[in-house]
PDB file of C-alpha atoms in Angstrom:
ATOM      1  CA  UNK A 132       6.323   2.949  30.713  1.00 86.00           C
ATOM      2  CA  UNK A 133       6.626   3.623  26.820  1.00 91.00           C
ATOM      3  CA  UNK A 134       5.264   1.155  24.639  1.00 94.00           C
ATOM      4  CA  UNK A 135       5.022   1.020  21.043  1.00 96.00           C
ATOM      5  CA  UNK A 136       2.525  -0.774  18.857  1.00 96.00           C
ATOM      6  CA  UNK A 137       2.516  -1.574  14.874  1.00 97.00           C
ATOM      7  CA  UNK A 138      -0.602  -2.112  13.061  1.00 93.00           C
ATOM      8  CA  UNK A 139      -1.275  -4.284  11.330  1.00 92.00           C
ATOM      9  CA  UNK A 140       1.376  -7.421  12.050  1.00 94.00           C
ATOM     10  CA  UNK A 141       1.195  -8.876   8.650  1.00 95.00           C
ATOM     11  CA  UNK A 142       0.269  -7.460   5.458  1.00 95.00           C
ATOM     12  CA  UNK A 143       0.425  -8.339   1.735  1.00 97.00           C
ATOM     13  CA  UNK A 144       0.087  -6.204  -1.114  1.00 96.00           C
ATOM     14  CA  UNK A 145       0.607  -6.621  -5.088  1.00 97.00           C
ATOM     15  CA  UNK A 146       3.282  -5.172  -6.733  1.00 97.00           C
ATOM     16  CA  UNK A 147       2.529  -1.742  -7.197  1.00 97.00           C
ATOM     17  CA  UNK A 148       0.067  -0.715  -4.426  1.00 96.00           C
ATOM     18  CA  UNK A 149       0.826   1.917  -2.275  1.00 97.00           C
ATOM     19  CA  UNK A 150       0.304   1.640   1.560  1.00 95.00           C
ATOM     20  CA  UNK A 151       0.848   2.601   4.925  1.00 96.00           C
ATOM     21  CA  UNK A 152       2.165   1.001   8.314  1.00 97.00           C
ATOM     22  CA  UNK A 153       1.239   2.392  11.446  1.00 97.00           C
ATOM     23  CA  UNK A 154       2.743   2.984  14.652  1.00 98.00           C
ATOM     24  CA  UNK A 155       2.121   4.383  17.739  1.00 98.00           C
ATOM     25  CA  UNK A 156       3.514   5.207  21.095  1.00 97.00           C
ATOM     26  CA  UNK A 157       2.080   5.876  24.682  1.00 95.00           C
ATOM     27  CA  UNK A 158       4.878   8.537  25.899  1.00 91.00           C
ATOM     28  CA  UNK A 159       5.164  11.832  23.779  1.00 90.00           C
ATOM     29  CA  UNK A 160       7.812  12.754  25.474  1.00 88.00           C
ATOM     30  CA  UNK A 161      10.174  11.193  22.739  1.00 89.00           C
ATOM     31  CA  UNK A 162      13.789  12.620  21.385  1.00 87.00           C
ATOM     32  CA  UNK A 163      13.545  10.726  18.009  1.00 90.00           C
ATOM     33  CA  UNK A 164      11.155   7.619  15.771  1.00 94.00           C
ATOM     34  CA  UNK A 165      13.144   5.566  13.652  1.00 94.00           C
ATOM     35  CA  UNK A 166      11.892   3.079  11.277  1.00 97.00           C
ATOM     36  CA  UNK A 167      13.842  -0.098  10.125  1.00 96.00           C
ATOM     37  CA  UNK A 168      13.548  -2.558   7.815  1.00 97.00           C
ATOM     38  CA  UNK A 169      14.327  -6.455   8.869  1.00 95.00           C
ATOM     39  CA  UNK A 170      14.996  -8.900   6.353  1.00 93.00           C
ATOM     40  CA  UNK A 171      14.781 -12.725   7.156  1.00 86.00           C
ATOM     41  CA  UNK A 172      17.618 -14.137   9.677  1.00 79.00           C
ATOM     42  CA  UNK A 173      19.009 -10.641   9.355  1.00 83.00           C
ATOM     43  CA  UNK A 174      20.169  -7.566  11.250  1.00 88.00           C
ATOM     44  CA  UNK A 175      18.382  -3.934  11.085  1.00 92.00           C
ATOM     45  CA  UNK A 176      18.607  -1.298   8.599  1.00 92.00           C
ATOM     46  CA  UNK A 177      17.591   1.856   9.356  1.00 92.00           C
ATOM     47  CA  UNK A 178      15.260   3.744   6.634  1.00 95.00           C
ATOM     48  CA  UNK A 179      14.337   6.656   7.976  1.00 95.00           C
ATOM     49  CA  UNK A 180      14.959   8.825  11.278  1.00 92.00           C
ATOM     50  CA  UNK A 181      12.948  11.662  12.315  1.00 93.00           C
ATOM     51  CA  UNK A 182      13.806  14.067  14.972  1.00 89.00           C
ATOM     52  CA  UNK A 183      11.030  14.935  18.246  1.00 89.00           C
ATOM     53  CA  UNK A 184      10.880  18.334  16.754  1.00 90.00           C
ATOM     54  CA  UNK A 185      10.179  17.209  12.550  1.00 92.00           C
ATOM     55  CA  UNK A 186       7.205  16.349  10.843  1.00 95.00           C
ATOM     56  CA  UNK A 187       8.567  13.978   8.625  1.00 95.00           C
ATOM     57  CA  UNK A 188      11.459  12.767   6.522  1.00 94.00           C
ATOM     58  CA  UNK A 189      11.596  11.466   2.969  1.00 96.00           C
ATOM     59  CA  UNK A 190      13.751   8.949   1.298  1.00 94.00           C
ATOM     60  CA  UNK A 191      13.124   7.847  -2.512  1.00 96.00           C
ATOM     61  CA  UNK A 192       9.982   6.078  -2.075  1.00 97.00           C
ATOM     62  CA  UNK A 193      10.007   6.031   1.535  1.00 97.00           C
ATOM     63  CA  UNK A 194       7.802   8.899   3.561  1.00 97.00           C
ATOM     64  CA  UNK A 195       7.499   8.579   7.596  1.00 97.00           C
ATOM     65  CA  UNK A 196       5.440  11.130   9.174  1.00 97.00           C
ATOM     66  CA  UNK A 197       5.603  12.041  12.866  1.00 97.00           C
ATOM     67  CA  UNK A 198       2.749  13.160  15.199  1.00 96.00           C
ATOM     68  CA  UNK A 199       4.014  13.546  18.156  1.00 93.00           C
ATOM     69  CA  UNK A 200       1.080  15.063  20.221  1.00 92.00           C
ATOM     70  CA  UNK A 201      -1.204  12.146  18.844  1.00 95.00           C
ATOM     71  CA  UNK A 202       2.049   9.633  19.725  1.00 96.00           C
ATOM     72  CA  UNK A 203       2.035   8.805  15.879  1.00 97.00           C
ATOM     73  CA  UNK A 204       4.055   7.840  13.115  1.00 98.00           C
ATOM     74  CA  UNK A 205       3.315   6.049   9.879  1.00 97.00           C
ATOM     75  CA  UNK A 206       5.683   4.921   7.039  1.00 97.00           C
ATOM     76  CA  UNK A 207       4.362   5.100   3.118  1.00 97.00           C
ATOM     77  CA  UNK A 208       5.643   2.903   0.835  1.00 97.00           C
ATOM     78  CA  UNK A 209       5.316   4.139  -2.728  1.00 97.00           C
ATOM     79  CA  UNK A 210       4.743   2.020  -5.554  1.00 97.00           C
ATOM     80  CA  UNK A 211       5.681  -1.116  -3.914  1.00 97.00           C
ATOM     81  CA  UNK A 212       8.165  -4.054  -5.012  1.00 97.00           C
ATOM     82  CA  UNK A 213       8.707  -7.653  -4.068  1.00 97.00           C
ATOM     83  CA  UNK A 214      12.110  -6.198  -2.894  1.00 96.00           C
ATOM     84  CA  UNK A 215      10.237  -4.242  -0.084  1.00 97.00           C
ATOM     85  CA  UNK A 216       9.063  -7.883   1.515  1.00 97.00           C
ATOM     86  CA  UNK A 217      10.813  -7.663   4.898  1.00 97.00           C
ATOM     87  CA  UNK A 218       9.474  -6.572   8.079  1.00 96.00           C
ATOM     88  CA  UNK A 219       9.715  -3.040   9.024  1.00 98.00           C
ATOM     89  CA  UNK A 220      10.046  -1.962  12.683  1.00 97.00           C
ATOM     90  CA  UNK A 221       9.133   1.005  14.013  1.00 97.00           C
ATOM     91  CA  UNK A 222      11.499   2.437  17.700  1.00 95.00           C
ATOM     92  CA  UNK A 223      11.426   5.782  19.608  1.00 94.00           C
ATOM     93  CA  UNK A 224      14.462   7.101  21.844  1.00 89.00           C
ATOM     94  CA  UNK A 225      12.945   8.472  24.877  1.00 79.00           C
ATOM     95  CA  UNK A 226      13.267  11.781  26.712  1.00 66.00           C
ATOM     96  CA  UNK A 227      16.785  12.343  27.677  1.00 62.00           C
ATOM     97  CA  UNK A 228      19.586  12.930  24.981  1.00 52.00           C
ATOM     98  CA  UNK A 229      22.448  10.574  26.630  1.00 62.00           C
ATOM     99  CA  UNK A 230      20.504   7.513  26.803  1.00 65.00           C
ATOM    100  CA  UNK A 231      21.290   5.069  23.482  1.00 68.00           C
ATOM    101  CA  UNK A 232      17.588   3.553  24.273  1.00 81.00           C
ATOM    102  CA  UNK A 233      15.643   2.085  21.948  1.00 89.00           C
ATOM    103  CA  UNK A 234      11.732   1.484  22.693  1.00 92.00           C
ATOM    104  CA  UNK A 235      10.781  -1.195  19.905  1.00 95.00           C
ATOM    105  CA  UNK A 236       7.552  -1.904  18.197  1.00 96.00           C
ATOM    106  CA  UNK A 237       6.825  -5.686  17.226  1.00 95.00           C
ATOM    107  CA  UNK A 238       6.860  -5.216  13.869  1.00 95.00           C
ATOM    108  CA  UNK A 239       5.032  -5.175  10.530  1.00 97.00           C
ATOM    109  CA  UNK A 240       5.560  -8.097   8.530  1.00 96.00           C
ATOM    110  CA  UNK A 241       5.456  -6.931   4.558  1.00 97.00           C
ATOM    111  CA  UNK A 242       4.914  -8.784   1.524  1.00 97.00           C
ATOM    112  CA  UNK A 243       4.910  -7.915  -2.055  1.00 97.00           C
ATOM    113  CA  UNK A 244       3.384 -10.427  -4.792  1.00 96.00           C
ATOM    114  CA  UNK A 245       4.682  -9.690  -8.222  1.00 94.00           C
TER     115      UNK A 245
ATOM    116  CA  UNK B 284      34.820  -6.032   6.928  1.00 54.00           C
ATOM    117  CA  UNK B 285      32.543  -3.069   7.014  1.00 69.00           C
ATOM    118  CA  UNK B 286      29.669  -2.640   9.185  1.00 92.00           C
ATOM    119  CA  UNK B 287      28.809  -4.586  12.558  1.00 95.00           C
ATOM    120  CA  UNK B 288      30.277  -8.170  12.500  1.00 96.00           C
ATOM    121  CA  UNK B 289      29.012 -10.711  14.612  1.00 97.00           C
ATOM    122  CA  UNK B 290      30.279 -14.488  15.250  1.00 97.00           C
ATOM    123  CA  UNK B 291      28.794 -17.035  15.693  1.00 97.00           C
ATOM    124  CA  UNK B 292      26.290 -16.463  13.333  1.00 95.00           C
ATOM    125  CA  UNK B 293      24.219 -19.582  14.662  1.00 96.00           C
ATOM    126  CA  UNK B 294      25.138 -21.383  18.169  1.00 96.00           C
ATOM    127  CA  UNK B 295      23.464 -24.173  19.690  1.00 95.00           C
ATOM    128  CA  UNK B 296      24.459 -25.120  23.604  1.00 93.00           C
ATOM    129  CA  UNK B 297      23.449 -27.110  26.528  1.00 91.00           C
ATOM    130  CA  UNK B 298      22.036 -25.388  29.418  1.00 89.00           C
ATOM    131  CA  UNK B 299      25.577 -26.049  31.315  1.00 88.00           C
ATOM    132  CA  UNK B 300      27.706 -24.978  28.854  1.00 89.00           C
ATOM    133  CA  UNK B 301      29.338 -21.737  28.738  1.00 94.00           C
ATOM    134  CA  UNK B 302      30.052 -19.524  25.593  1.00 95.00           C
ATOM    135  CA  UNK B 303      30.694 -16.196  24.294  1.00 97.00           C
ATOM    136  CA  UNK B 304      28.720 -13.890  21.432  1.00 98.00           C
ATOM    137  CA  UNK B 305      31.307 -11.620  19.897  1.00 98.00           C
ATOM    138  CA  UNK B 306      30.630  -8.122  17.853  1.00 98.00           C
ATOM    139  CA  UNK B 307      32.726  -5.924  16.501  1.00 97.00           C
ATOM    140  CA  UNK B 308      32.281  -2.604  14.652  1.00 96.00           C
ATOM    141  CA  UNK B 309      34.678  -0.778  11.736  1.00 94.00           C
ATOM    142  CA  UNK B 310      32.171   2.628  11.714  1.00 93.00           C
ATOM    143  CA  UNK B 311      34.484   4.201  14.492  1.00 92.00           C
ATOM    144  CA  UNK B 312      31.724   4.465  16.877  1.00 91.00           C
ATOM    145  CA  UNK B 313      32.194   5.059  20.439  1.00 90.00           C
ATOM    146  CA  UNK B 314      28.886   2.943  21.609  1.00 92.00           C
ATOM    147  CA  UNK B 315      27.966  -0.709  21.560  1.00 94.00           C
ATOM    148  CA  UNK B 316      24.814  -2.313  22.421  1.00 95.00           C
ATOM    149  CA  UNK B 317      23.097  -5.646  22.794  1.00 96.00           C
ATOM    150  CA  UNK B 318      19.562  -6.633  22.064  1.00 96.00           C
ATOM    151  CA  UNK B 319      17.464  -9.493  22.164  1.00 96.00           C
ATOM    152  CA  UNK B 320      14.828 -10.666  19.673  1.00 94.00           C
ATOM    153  CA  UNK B 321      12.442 -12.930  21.070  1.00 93.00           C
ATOM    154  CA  UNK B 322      10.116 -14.824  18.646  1.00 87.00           C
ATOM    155  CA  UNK B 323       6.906 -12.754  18.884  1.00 78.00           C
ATOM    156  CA  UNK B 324       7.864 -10.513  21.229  1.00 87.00           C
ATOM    157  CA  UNK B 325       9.625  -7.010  21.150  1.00 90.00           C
ATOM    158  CA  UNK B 326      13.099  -6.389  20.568  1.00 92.00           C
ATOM    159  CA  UNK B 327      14.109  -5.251  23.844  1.00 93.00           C
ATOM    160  CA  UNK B 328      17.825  -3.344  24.634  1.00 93.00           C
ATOM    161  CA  UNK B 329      19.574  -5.506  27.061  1.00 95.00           C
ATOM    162  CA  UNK B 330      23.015  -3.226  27.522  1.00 95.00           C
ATOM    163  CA  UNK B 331      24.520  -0.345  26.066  1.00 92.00           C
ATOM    164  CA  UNK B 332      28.732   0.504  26.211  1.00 93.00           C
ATOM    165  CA  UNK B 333      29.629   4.075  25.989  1.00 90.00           C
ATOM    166  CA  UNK B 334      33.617   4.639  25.621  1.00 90.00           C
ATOM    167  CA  UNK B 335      33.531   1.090  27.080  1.00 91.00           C
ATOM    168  CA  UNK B 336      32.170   1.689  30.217  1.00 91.00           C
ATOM    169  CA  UNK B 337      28.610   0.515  30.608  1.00 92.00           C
ATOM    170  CA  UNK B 338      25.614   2.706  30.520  1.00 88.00           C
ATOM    171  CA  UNK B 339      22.335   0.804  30.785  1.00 87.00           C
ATOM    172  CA  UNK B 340      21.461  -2.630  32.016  1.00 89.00           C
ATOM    173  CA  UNK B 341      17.742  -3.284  31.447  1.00 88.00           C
ATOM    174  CA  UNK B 342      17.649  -5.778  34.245  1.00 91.00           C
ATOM    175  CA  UNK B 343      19.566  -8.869  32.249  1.00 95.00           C
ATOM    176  CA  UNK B 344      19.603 -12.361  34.181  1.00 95.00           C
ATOM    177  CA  UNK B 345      23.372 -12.205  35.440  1.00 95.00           C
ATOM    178  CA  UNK B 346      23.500 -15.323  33.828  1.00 96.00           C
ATOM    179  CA  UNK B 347      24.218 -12.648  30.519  1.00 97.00           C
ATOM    180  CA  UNK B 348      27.597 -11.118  30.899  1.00 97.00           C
ATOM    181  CA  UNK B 349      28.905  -8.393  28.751  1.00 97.00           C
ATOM    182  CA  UNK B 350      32.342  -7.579  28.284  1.00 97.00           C
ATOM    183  CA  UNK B 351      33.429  -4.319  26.461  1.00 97.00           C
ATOM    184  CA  UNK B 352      37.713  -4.004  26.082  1.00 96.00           C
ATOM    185  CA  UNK B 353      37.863  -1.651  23.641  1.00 94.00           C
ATOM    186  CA  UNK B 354      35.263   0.705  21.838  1.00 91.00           C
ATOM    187  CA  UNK B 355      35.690  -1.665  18.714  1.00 95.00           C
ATOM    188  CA  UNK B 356      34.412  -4.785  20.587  1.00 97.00           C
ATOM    189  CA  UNK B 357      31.589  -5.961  22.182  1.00 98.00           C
ATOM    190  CA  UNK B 358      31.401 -10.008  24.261  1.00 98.00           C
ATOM    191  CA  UNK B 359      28.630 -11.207  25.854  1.00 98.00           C
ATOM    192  CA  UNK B 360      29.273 -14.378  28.251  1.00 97.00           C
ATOM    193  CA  UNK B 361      26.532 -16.941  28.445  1.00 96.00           C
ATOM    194  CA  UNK B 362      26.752 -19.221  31.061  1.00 94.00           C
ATOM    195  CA  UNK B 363      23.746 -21.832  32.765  1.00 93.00           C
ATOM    196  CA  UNK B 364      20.858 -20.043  30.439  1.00 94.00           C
ATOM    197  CA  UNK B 365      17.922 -21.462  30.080  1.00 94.00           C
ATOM    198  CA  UNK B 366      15.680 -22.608  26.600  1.00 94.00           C
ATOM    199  CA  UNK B 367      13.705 -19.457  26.906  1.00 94.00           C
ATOM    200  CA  UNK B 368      17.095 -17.542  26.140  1.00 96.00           C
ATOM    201  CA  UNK B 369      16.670 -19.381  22.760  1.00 96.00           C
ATOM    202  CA  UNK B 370      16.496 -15.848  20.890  1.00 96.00           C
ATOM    203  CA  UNK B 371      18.208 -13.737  17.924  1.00 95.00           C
ATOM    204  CA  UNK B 372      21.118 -11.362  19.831  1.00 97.00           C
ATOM    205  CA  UNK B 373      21.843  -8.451  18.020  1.00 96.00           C
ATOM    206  CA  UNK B 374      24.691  -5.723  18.741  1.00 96.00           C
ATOM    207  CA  UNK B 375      24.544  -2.146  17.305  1.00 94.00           C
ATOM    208  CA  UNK B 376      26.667   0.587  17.674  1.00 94.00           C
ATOM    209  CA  UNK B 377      26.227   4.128  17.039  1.00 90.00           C
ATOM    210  CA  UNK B 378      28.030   7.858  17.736  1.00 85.00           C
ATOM    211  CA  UNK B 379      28.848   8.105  21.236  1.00 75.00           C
ATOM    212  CA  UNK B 380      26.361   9.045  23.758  1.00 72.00           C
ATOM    213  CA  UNK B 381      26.021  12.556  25.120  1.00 65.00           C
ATOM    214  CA  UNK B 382      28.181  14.284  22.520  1.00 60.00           C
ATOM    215  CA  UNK B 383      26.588  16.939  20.357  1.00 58.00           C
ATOM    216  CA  UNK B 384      24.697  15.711  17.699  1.00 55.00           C
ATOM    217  CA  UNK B 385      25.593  12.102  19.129  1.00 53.00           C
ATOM    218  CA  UNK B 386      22.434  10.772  20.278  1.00 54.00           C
ATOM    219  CA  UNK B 387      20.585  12.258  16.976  1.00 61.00           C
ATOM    220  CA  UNK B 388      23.055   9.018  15.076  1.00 72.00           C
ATOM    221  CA  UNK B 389      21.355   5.916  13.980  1.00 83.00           C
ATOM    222  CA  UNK B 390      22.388   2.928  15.297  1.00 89.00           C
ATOM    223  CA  UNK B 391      23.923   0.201  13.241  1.00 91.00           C
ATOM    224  CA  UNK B 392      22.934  -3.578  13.345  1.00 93.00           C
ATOM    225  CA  UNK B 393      25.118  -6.531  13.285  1.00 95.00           C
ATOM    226  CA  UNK B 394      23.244  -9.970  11.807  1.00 94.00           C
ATOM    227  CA  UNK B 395      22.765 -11.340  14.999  1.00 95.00           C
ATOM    228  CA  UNK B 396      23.793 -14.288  16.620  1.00 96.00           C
ATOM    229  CA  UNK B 397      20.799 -17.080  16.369  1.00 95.00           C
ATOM    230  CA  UNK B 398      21.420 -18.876  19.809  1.00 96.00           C
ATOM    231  CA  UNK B 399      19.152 -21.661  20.824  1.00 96.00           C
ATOM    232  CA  UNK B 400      19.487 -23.828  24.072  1.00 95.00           C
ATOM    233  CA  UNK B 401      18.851 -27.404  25.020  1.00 93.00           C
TER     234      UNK B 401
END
């Protein structure tokens, strides 16, 4: 059974700092990693999405890596902001293409002092 | 609207009462899905809709009933729950499922539903 775990649960930066959240998965045998991004009492956004057979995918200040052998994937933050204060979830799709099938992490909760 | 919609936005009912979550999507997407966020716990998939027939039930209470008429809208019927169904109910919807390039599509998040029961 694929599980996914997020390390660490909580974290708070300053303004500025650049860091890392972690996840990992038990199954390799993924078809695609997603990260989102939660913001209080709302829905998900999706930041990034990387594909079983990419590395990684970039979006402005946004990197997520993908190791799927080592059942990795972390998401760097650049230069962080007290907008980035949310909590960021990490999912895989598993195995088959057809299947909408989301494996969730619990989640990294972020924030940003100015 | 744009996006996923979802009303009510907060609902608070007695275990006997019955009520309905509602979703609906403006993206043109051919699959709808329902989640459950859990305070501390995962979120975990409870049904997915592809071209309104239903795909995947991750082994939901029946007291959960989904109802998908169209590939716009998405129900969920609650009926005799319990407080541990207390919870945040998403819906998402995405490209439809086992087209090319369709299961490669994000999926896109409503605001959820905050539902707690007495």
């Amino acid at each position: 059974k694929q599980e996914v775990t997020q390390i660490p649960a909580a974290l708070s930066v300053p303004e500025g700092e650049n860091l890392v959240l972690n996840c990992s998965f038990t199954d390799s045998a993924i078809y695609n990693l997603q990260w989102f991004r939660q913001d209080p009492g709302k829905g998900l956004t999706s930041l990034l999405l990387i594909q079983s057979s990419q590395r990684e995918q970039t979006s402005g200040r946004l990197n997520a890596s993908l190791d799927k052998s080592s059942g990795r994937s972390t998401l760097y933050i650049a230069a962080s902001q007290p907008g980035d204060s949310a909590t960021y979830l990490c999912a895989v799709k598993e195995g088959s293409s057809n299947t909408g099938k989301l494996i969730f992490g619990q989640g990294t909760t972020l924030q940003v002092k100015p | 609207e744009t996006g996923v919609t979802q009303t009510p936005r907060h609902l608070v009912m007695g275990m006997t009462n019955k009520k309905s979550l509602k979703c609906e999507q403006h993206l043109g997407h051919n699959a709808m899905y329902w989640y459950k966020q859990s305070a501390k716990k995962p979120l975990e998939l409870m049904f997915v809709y592809n071209f309104k027939e239903q795909t995947e039930n991750n082994s939901v209470p029946s007291r959960f009933s989904p109802e998908c008429p169209n590939s716009s809208h998405l129900f969920l019927h609650l009926h005799t729950l319990q407080p541990e169904d207390s919870a945040l109910y998403l819906c998402a919807s995405s490209q439809a499922l086992g087209v090319i390039g369709g299961s490669k599509e994000t999926q896109y998040f409503g605001p959820g539903t905050r539902l707690l029961v007495l």
